[in-house]
Amino acid sequence: MLKVKDLSFRYKKQNILEAISFNVEVGEHFSIIGESGSGKSTLLKLLYGTYDLNEGDIFWKDNEILGPEHNLIIGSEYMKYVSQEFDLMPFITVSENIGAFLSNFYPEEKQERINELLNVVELNKYANIKVKELSGGQKQRVALARAIAKQPEIILLDEPFSHIDNFKKQSLRRSLFKHLKEKNITCIVATHDKDDVLSYSDNMIVLHGAKIMASGAPKELYNNPKGKLIASFFGEFNVINDCIVYAHQLKVVKQSDLKGIVKQSYYKGNYYLIEIDLNGNLVFFDYDETLEKELEICLEIN
Ligand code: ADP
Ligand code: MG
């Protein structure tokens, strides 16, 4: 497994990461979440051996992952990393990029493998297009395919779908994460998108103030979000009587102490998000229909 113990790191004077410890089992899908600037990308780079740690150590199975001071070549066969800025070879085709690190010894098998990977990232139609002619999202898909081409033991993905539009995102996410699970590839994803986490992650950590603020299975953190930061990652929420209450946990009733005035209805497709003024605080809840402004309604926590 991956073992991170007491890791601390700073680029300059200030600690970006401090006393970070966690383990990831073989085949596990693990998410690192946190606000922009919380150190997600830095942590992934450290796991990859890009920098020397100031304190602590990182092991993958029996191999210590060392930074450039002790290790001339960054990265290894068993670990792949897809950065936020995927560096591809622009002047060769999608297929050639994906197959760049595959052996030429068995050309038929190589082609089969490339086809399988084109399927996973849904780029079959673009196989023979030069990478420089692709959009950002398409390039990101090529980078993902290339990273899994040789079946690493562990893959580090930095916001893997950030450049991919909503039309493609859902199916690509399912396809890629299913592929990684099937091949038992350990997967660590830095993300700020709850949809990358909820349906797929076995475990997650939340980075905040250079530390791990919370860790556990997504379900545990969702059901018991310790603090507003974690709740806001998962969705629309309110603080009512010092408790965090998601918008979907509030229900309209005939009579209750939670009485408010409707201010706005936001169309959300299969429901409306209603904003009410509750004793001077704005409270949000989900409802089937739009509600008239200034209507008085009562709410109950489900
Ligand atoms: P995230 O991926 O969560 O947005 P990053 O790991 O990219 O966060 O950045 C964490 C902090 O480290 C930020 O304050 C950022 O400005 C700083 N940082 C990132 N890369 C460098 C660098 N190469 N040199 C100096 N500071 C950096
Ligand atoms: Mg980042």
Short mmCIF file of C-alpha atoms and ligand atoms in Angstrom, two decimals:
data_model
loop_
_atom_site.label_atom_id
_atom_site.label_comp_id
_atom_site.label_asym_id
_atom_site.label_seq_id
_atom_site.Cartn_x
_atom_site.Cartn_y
_atom_site.Cartn_z
CA MET A 1 0.00 0.00 0.00
CA LEU A 2 0.90 3.69 -0.11
CA LYS A 3 2.06 4.98 3.26
CA VAL A 4 2.49 8.67 3.89
CA LYS A 5 3.92 9.43 7.31
CA ASP A 6 4.34 12.83 8.96
CA LEU A 7 4.97 14.59 5.69
CA SER A 8 5.79 18.29 5.78
CA PHE A 9 6.72 20.45 2.85
CA ARG A 10 7.40 24.10 2.05
CA TYR A 11 8.40 25.81 -1.19
CA LYS A 12 9.77 28.78 0.71
CA LYS A 13 9.35 29.65 4.38
CA GLN A 14 5.74 28.80 4.92
CA ASN A 15 4.62 25.19 5.35
CA ILE A 16 2.27 24.21 2.50
CA LEU A 17 1.72 20.78 4.04
CA GLU A 18 2.28 19.89 7.67
CA ALA A 19 2.25 16.55 9.50
CA ILE A 20 0.30 14.78 6.76
CA SER A 21 -0.23 11.04 7.33
CA PHE A 22 -2.50 8.62 5.51
CA ASN A 23 -2.52 5.17 3.93
CA VAL A 24 -4.04 4.00 0.67
CA GLU A 25 -4.64 0.30 0.06
CA VAL A 26 -3.81 -1.44 -3.21
CA GLY A 27 -6.73 -1.01 -5.62
CA GLU A 28 -8.29 1.73 -3.53
CA HIS A 29 -9.81 4.85 -5.05
CA PHE A 30 -8.72 7.75 -2.85
CA SER A 31 -9.63 11.44 -3.14
CA ILE A 32 -7.80 14.55 -1.97
CA ILE A 33 -10.12 17.52 -1.70
CA GLY A 34 -9.68 21.08 -0.54
CA GLU A 35 -10.07 24.64 -1.70
CA SER A 36 -7.89 26.10 -4.41
CA GLY A 37 -4.41 26.64 -2.95
CA SER A 38 -4.85 24.08 -0.16
CA GLY A 39 -1.97 21.98 -1.46
CA LYS A 40 -3.67 19.19 -3.44
CA SER A 41 -1.39 19.46 -6.46
CA THR A 42 1.67 19.85 -4.24
CA LEU A 43 0.75 16.66 -2.38
CA LEU A 44 0.33 14.71 -5.64
CA LYS A 45 3.70 16.00 -6.86
CA LEU A 46 5.32 14.89 -3.62
CA LEU A 47 3.77 11.42 -3.96
CA TYR A 48 5.35 11.30 -7.41
CA GLY A 49 8.78 12.30 -6.08
CA THR A 50 8.92 15.69 -7.76
CA TYR A 51 10.35 17.49 -4.71
CA ASP A 52 12.32 16.56 -1.62
CA LEU A 53 10.25 16.40 1.56
CA ASN A 54 11.18 18.62 4.48
CA GLU A 55 9.97 15.97 6.90
CA GLY A 56 8.40 12.54 6.81
CA ASP A 57 8.47 9.74 4.29
CA ILE A 58 6.41 8.11 1.56
CA PHE A 59 6.43 4.41 0.72
CA TRP A 60 4.72 2.51 -2.08
CA LYS A 61 4.89 -1.10 -0.91
CA ASP A 62 8.59 -1.50 -0.04
CA ASN A 63 9.89 1.33 -2.20
CA GLU A 64 10.56 4.65 -0.60
CA ILE A 65 9.52 7.49 -2.91
CA LEU A 66 12.41 9.91 -2.95
CA GLY A 67 12.74 13.40 -4.33
CA PRO A 68 15.34 14.61 -6.84
CA GLU A 69 18.09 14.87 -4.23
CA HIS A 70 18.19 11.09 -3.90
CA ASN A 71 16.67 9.98 -7.16
CA LEU A 72 17.87 11.14 -10.56
CA ILE A 73 14.81 10.17 -12.56
CA ILE A 74 11.43 11.42 -11.39
CA GLY A 75 8.63 8.90 -11.68
CA SER A 76 8.69 5.17 -12.30
CA GLU A 77 7.07 2.37 -14.26
CA TYR A 78 4.68 1.49 -11.45
CA MET A 79 3.44 5.02 -10.87
CA LYS A 80 1.91 7.43 -13.37
CA TYR A 81 0.94 11.03 -12.84
CA VAL A 82 -1.36 13.20 -14.92
CA SER A 83 -0.76 16.85 -14.05
CA GLN A 84 -3.16 19.73 -14.48
CA GLU A 85 -1.01 20.73 -17.47
CA PHE A 86 -0.78 17.49 -19.44
CA ASP A 87 2.37 17.47 -21.54
CA LEU A 88 1.75 15.61 -24.76
CA MET A 89 3.64 15.43 -28.04
CA PRO A 90 1.69 17.84 -30.27
CA PHE A 91 3.01 16.84 -33.70
CA ILE A 92 2.08 13.15 -33.62
CA THR A 93 -1.37 11.56 -33.60
CA VAL A 94 -3.61 10.63 -30.70
CA SER A 95 -2.83 6.92 -31.24
CA GLU A 96 0.89 7.55 -31.36
CA ASN A 97 0.76 9.57 -28.15
CA ILE A 98 -1.22 6.90 -26.35
CA GLY A 99 1.13 4.18 -27.59
CA ALA A 100 4.30 6.21 -27.05
CA PHE A 101 5.54 4.08 -24.16
CA LEU A 102 4.15 0.73 -25.36
CA SER A 103 6.57 -1.84 -26.78
CA ASN A 104 6.76 -2.20 -30.56
CA PHE A 105 7.67 -5.83 -30.18
CA TYR A 106 4.12 -7.12 -30.72
CA PRO A 107 2.54 -4.60 -33.14
CA GLU A 108 -0.87 -6.31 -33.21
CA GLU A 109 -1.18 -6.38 -29.45
CA LYS A 110 0.01 -2.82 -29.27
CA GLN A 111 -2.72 -1.74 -31.69
CA GLU A 112 -5.33 -3.70 -29.72
CA ARG A 113 -4.26 -2.04 -26.51
CA ILE A 114 -4.40 1.40 -28.14
CA ASN A 115 -7.92 0.66 -29.37
CA GLU A 116 -8.99 -0.43 -25.90
CA LEU A 117 -7.60 2.81 -24.44
CA LEU A 118 -9.23 4.93 -27.15
CA ASN A 119 -12.49 3.29 -26.05
CA VAL A 120 -11.95 4.08 -22.39
CA VAL A 121 -11.46 7.78 -23.09
CA GLU A 122 -13.93 7.83 -25.99
CA LEU A 123 -11.52 9.14 -28.60
CA ASN A 124 -11.85 6.45 -31.30
CA LYS A 125 -12.85 8.98 -33.91
CA TYR A 126 -9.71 11.01 -33.24
CA ALA A 127 -7.18 8.19 -33.40
CA ASN A 128 -5.36 9.61 -36.41
CA ILE A 129 -5.64 13.31 -35.62
CA LYS A 130 -2.55 15.21 -34.53
CA VAL A 131 -2.70 16.25 -30.89
CA LYS A 132 -2.04 19.91 -31.68
CA GLU A 133 -5.41 19.99 -33.44
CA LEU A 134 -7.35 18.87 -30.36
CA SER A 135 -9.29 20.90 -27.81
CA GLY A 136 -8.14 21.13 -24.17
CA GLY A 137 -10.61 18.48 -23.08
CA GLN A 138 -9.57 16.09 -25.83
CA LYS A 139 -5.91 16.56 -24.89
CA GLN A 140 -6.75 15.78 -21.28
CA ARG A 141 -8.34 12.53 -22.44
CA VAL A 142 -5.23 11.61 -24.42
CA ALA A 143 -3.09 12.28 -21.33
CA LEU A 144 -5.34 10.00 -19.24
CA ALA A 145 -5.16 7.21 -21.82
CA ARG A 146 -1.38 7.49 -22.07
CA ALA A 147 -1.02 7.31 -18.29
CA ILE A 148 -2.96 4.04 -18.01
CA ALA A 149 -1.48 2.52 -21.20
CA LYS A 150 1.10 0.37 -19.43
CA GLN A 151 -1.12 -0.44 -16.47
CA PRO A 152 0.73 1.26 -13.65
CA GLU A 153 0.16 -0.03 -10.12
CA ILE A 154 -0.82 3.42 -8.97
CA ILE A 155 -2.01 6.50 -10.79
CA LEU A 156 -2.12 10.11 -9.56
CA LEU A 157 -4.72 12.30 -11.24
CA ASP A 158 -4.79 16.05 -10.75
CA GLU A 159 -8.31 17.36 -11.47
CA PRO A 160 -8.61 14.81 -14.28
CA PHE A 161 -11.81 16.15 -15.83
CA SER A 162 -11.28 19.88 -15.34
CA HIS A 163 -10.98 20.60 -19.07
CA ILE A 164 -13.74 18.22 -20.14
CA ASP A 165 -17.20 19.58 -20.83
CA ASN A 166 -20.37 18.38 -19.16
CA PHE A 167 -21.52 16.57 -22.31
CA LYS A 168 -18.65 14.10 -21.96
CA LYS A 169 -17.68 14.30 -18.31
CA GLN A 170 -20.17 11.86 -16.77
CA SER A 171 -19.58 9.00 -19.16
CA LEU A 172 -15.82 9.50 -19.24
CA ARG A 173 -15.65 9.48 -15.46
CA ARG A 174 -17.61 6.23 -15.27
CA SER A 175 -15.54 4.65 -17.99
CA LEU A 176 -12.13 5.63 -16.58
CA PHE A 177 -12.85 4.84 -12.94
CA LYS A 178 -14.45 1.51 -13.88
CA HIS A 179 -11.37 0.62 -15.92
CA LEU A 180 -9.04 1.44 -13.00
CA LYS A 181 -11.11 -0.66 -10.55
CA GLU A 182 -11.23 -3.60 -12.95
CA LYS A 183 -7.45 -3.53 -13.33
CA ASN A 184 -7.01 -3.03 -9.57
CA ILE A 185 -5.00 0.15 -10.20
CA THR A 186 -4.69 2.27 -7.07
CA CYS A 187 -6.00 5.70 -7.90
CA ILE A 188 -5.44 9.00 -6.12
CA VAL A 189 -7.47 11.93 -7.37
CA ALA A 190 -7.08 15.59 -6.43
CA THR A 191 -10.38 17.31 -7.10
CA HIS A 192 -12.83 19.99 -6.07
CA ASP A 193 -15.76 18.22 -7.72
CA LYS A 194 -17.98 16.14 -5.46
CA ASP A 195 -19.07 14.06 -8.44
CA ASP A 196 -15.51 12.71 -8.74
CA VAL A 197 -15.75 11.54 -5.15
CA LEU A 198 -19.20 10.44 -4.01
CA SER A 199 -19.85 7.55 -6.37
CA TYR A 200 -16.27 6.34 -6.71
CA SER A 201 -13.98 7.02 -3.76
CA ASP A 202 -13.39 4.45 -1.05
CA ASN A 203 -11.77 7.08 1.13
CA MET A 204 -10.98 10.77 1.09
CA ILE A 205 -9.04 13.45 2.93
CA VAL A 206 -9.82 17.15 3.22
CA LEU A 207 -6.84 19.54 3.16
CA HIS A 208 -7.15 22.83 4.98
CA GLY A 209 -4.59 25.10 6.62
CA ALA A 210 -1.75 22.77 5.54
CA LYS A 211 -3.28 19.90 7.53
CA ILE A 212 -5.70 17.04 7.02
CA MET A 213 -8.89 18.52 8.39
CA ALA A 214 -10.97 15.36 8.02
CA SER A 215 -10.68 11.89 6.56
CA GLY A 216 -12.90 8.89 6.01
CA ALA A 217 -15.30 7.33 3.55
CA PRO A 218 -17.27 9.90 1.51
CA LYS A 219 -20.51 8.65 3.06
CA GLU A 220 -19.23 9.33 6.58
CA LEU A 221 -18.07 12.83 5.72
CA TYR A 222 -21.24 13.58 3.80
CA ASN A 223 -23.53 12.40 6.61
CA ASN A 224 -21.53 14.07 9.32
CA PRO A 225 -19.76 17.04 7.75
CA LYS A 226 -17.53 18.54 10.44
CA GLY A 227 -17.75 22.18 9.52
CA LYS A 228 -19.02 24.39 6.76
CA LEU A 229 -16.07 23.80 4.46
CA ILE A 230 -16.84 20.10 4.12
CA ALA A 231 -20.59 20.67 3.80
CA SER A 232 -20.04 23.26 1.08
CA PHE A 233 -18.01 20.72 -0.90
CA PHE A 234 -21.00 18.39 -1.00
CA GLY A 235 -23.74 20.87 -1.75
CA GLU A 236 -26.10 23.64 -0.73
CA PHE A 237 -26.39 23.79 3.06
CA ASN A 238 -27.57 25.95 5.98
CA VAL A 239 -26.55 26.41 9.58
CA ILE A 240 -29.69 26.18 11.72
CA ASN A 241 -29.38 26.20 15.52
CA ASP A 242 -25.63 25.51 15.15
CA CYS A 243 -26.33 22.41 13.05
CA ILE A 244 -25.39 21.91 9.41
CA VAL A 245 -28.51 21.08 7.41
CA TYR A 246 -28.37 20.34 3.67
CA ALA A 247 -30.98 22.03 1.49
CA HIS A 248 -32.59 18.67 0.69
CA GLN A 249 -33.05 17.94 4.42
CA LEU A 250 -35.62 20.70 4.85
CA LYS A 251 -39.28 20.04 4.22
CA VAL A 252 -42.26 22.39 4.03
CA VAL A 253 -44.87 21.76 6.75
CA LYS A 254 -48.09 23.42 7.89
CA GLN A 255 -46.83 24.63 11.25
CA SER A 256 -43.38 24.90 12.86
CA ASP A 257 -41.00 27.32 14.61
CA LEU A 258 -38.87 27.63 11.47
CA LYS A 259 -40.95 30.27 9.74
CA GLY A 260 -39.61 32.28 6.81
CA ILE A 261 -40.49 34.47 3.84
CA VAL A 262 -39.78 33.30 0.29
CA LYS A 263 -37.25 35.51 -1.49
CA GLN A 264 -36.28 33.63 -4.63
CA SER A 265 -36.78 30.35 -6.50
CA TYR A 266 -33.90 28.96 -8.59
CA TYR A 267 -34.75 26.43 -11.29
CA LYS A 268 -32.51 23.35 -10.99
CA GLY A 269 -34.01 21.01 -13.57
CA ASN A 270 -35.77 18.37 -11.51
CA TYR A 271 -36.39 20.70 -8.53
CA TYR A 272 -36.24 24.31 -7.37
CA LEU A 273 -33.82 25.72 -4.83
CA ILE A 274 -35.85 28.11 -2.69
CA GLU A 275 -34.25 30.99 -0.80
CA ILE A 276 -36.11 32.25 2.24
CA ASP A 277 -35.45 34.87 4.86
CA LEU A 278 -35.59 33.18 8.24
CA ASN A 279 -35.28 35.79 11.00
CA GLY A 280 -32.77 37.76 8.97
CA ASN A 281 -30.76 34.71 7.80
CA LEU A 282 -30.96 33.31 4.30
CA VAL A 283 -31.94 29.65 4.27
CA PHE A 284 -32.05 27.37 1.24
CA PHE A 285 -34.12 24.26 0.63
CA ASP A 286 -35.15 22.03 -2.26
CA TYR A 287 -38.76 22.02 -3.42
CA ASP A 288 -40.77 20.56 -6.31
CA GLU A 289 -42.25 23.82 -7.49
CA THR A 290 -41.42 27.49 -7.65
CA LEU A 291 -42.86 29.50 -4.73
CA GLU A 292 -44.31 32.98 -4.82
CA LYS A 293 -42.13 35.77 -3.44
CA GLU A 294 -43.08 37.02 0.06
CA LEU A 295 -45.09 33.86 0.81
CA GLU A 296 -44.73 32.75 4.42
CA ILE A 297 -43.78 29.09 4.85
CA CYS A 298 -42.82 26.75 7.68
CA LEU A 299 -39.95 24.26 7.52
CA GLU A 300 -39.02 21.12 9.35
CA ILE A 301 -35.67 19.35 9.41
CA ASN A 302 -35.98 15.83 8.04
P1 ADP B 1 -4.14 23.28 -5.02
O1 ADP B 1 -3.72 22.26 -6.02
O2 ADP B 1 -4.90 22.72 -3.86
O3 ADP B 1 -4.88 24.42 -5.65
P2 ADP B 1 -1.29 23.87 -4.87
O4 ADP B 1 -0.64 22.64 -4.33
O5 ADP B 1 -1.18 24.13 -6.33
O6 ADP B 1 -2.82 23.91 -4.37
O7 ADP B 1 -0.70 25.13 -4.12
C1 ADP B 1 -0.58 25.19 -2.71
C2 ADP B 1 0.19 26.46 -2.31
O8 ADP B 1 1.53 26.36 -2.75
C3 ADP B 1 -0.37 27.72 -2.93
O9 ADP B 1 -0.30 28.74 -1.98
C4 ADP B 1 0.56 28.00 -4.10
O10 ADP B 1 0.64 29.36 -4.35
C5 ADP B 1 1.89 27.45 -3.59
N1 ADP B 1 2.73 26.94 -4.68
C6 ADP B 1 2.38 26.01 -5.58
N2 ADP B 1 3.41 25.74 -6.43
C7 ADP B 1 4.44 26.52 -6.05
C8 ADP B 1 5.79 26.70 -6.50
N3 ADP B 1 6.26 25.99 -7.52
N4 ADP B 1 6.56 27.60 -5.85
C9 ADP B 1 6.08 28.29 -4.79
N5 ADP B 1 4.84 28.17 -4.31
C10 ADP B 1 4.01 27.30 -4.91
MG MG B 2 -4.14 22.05 -8.07
#
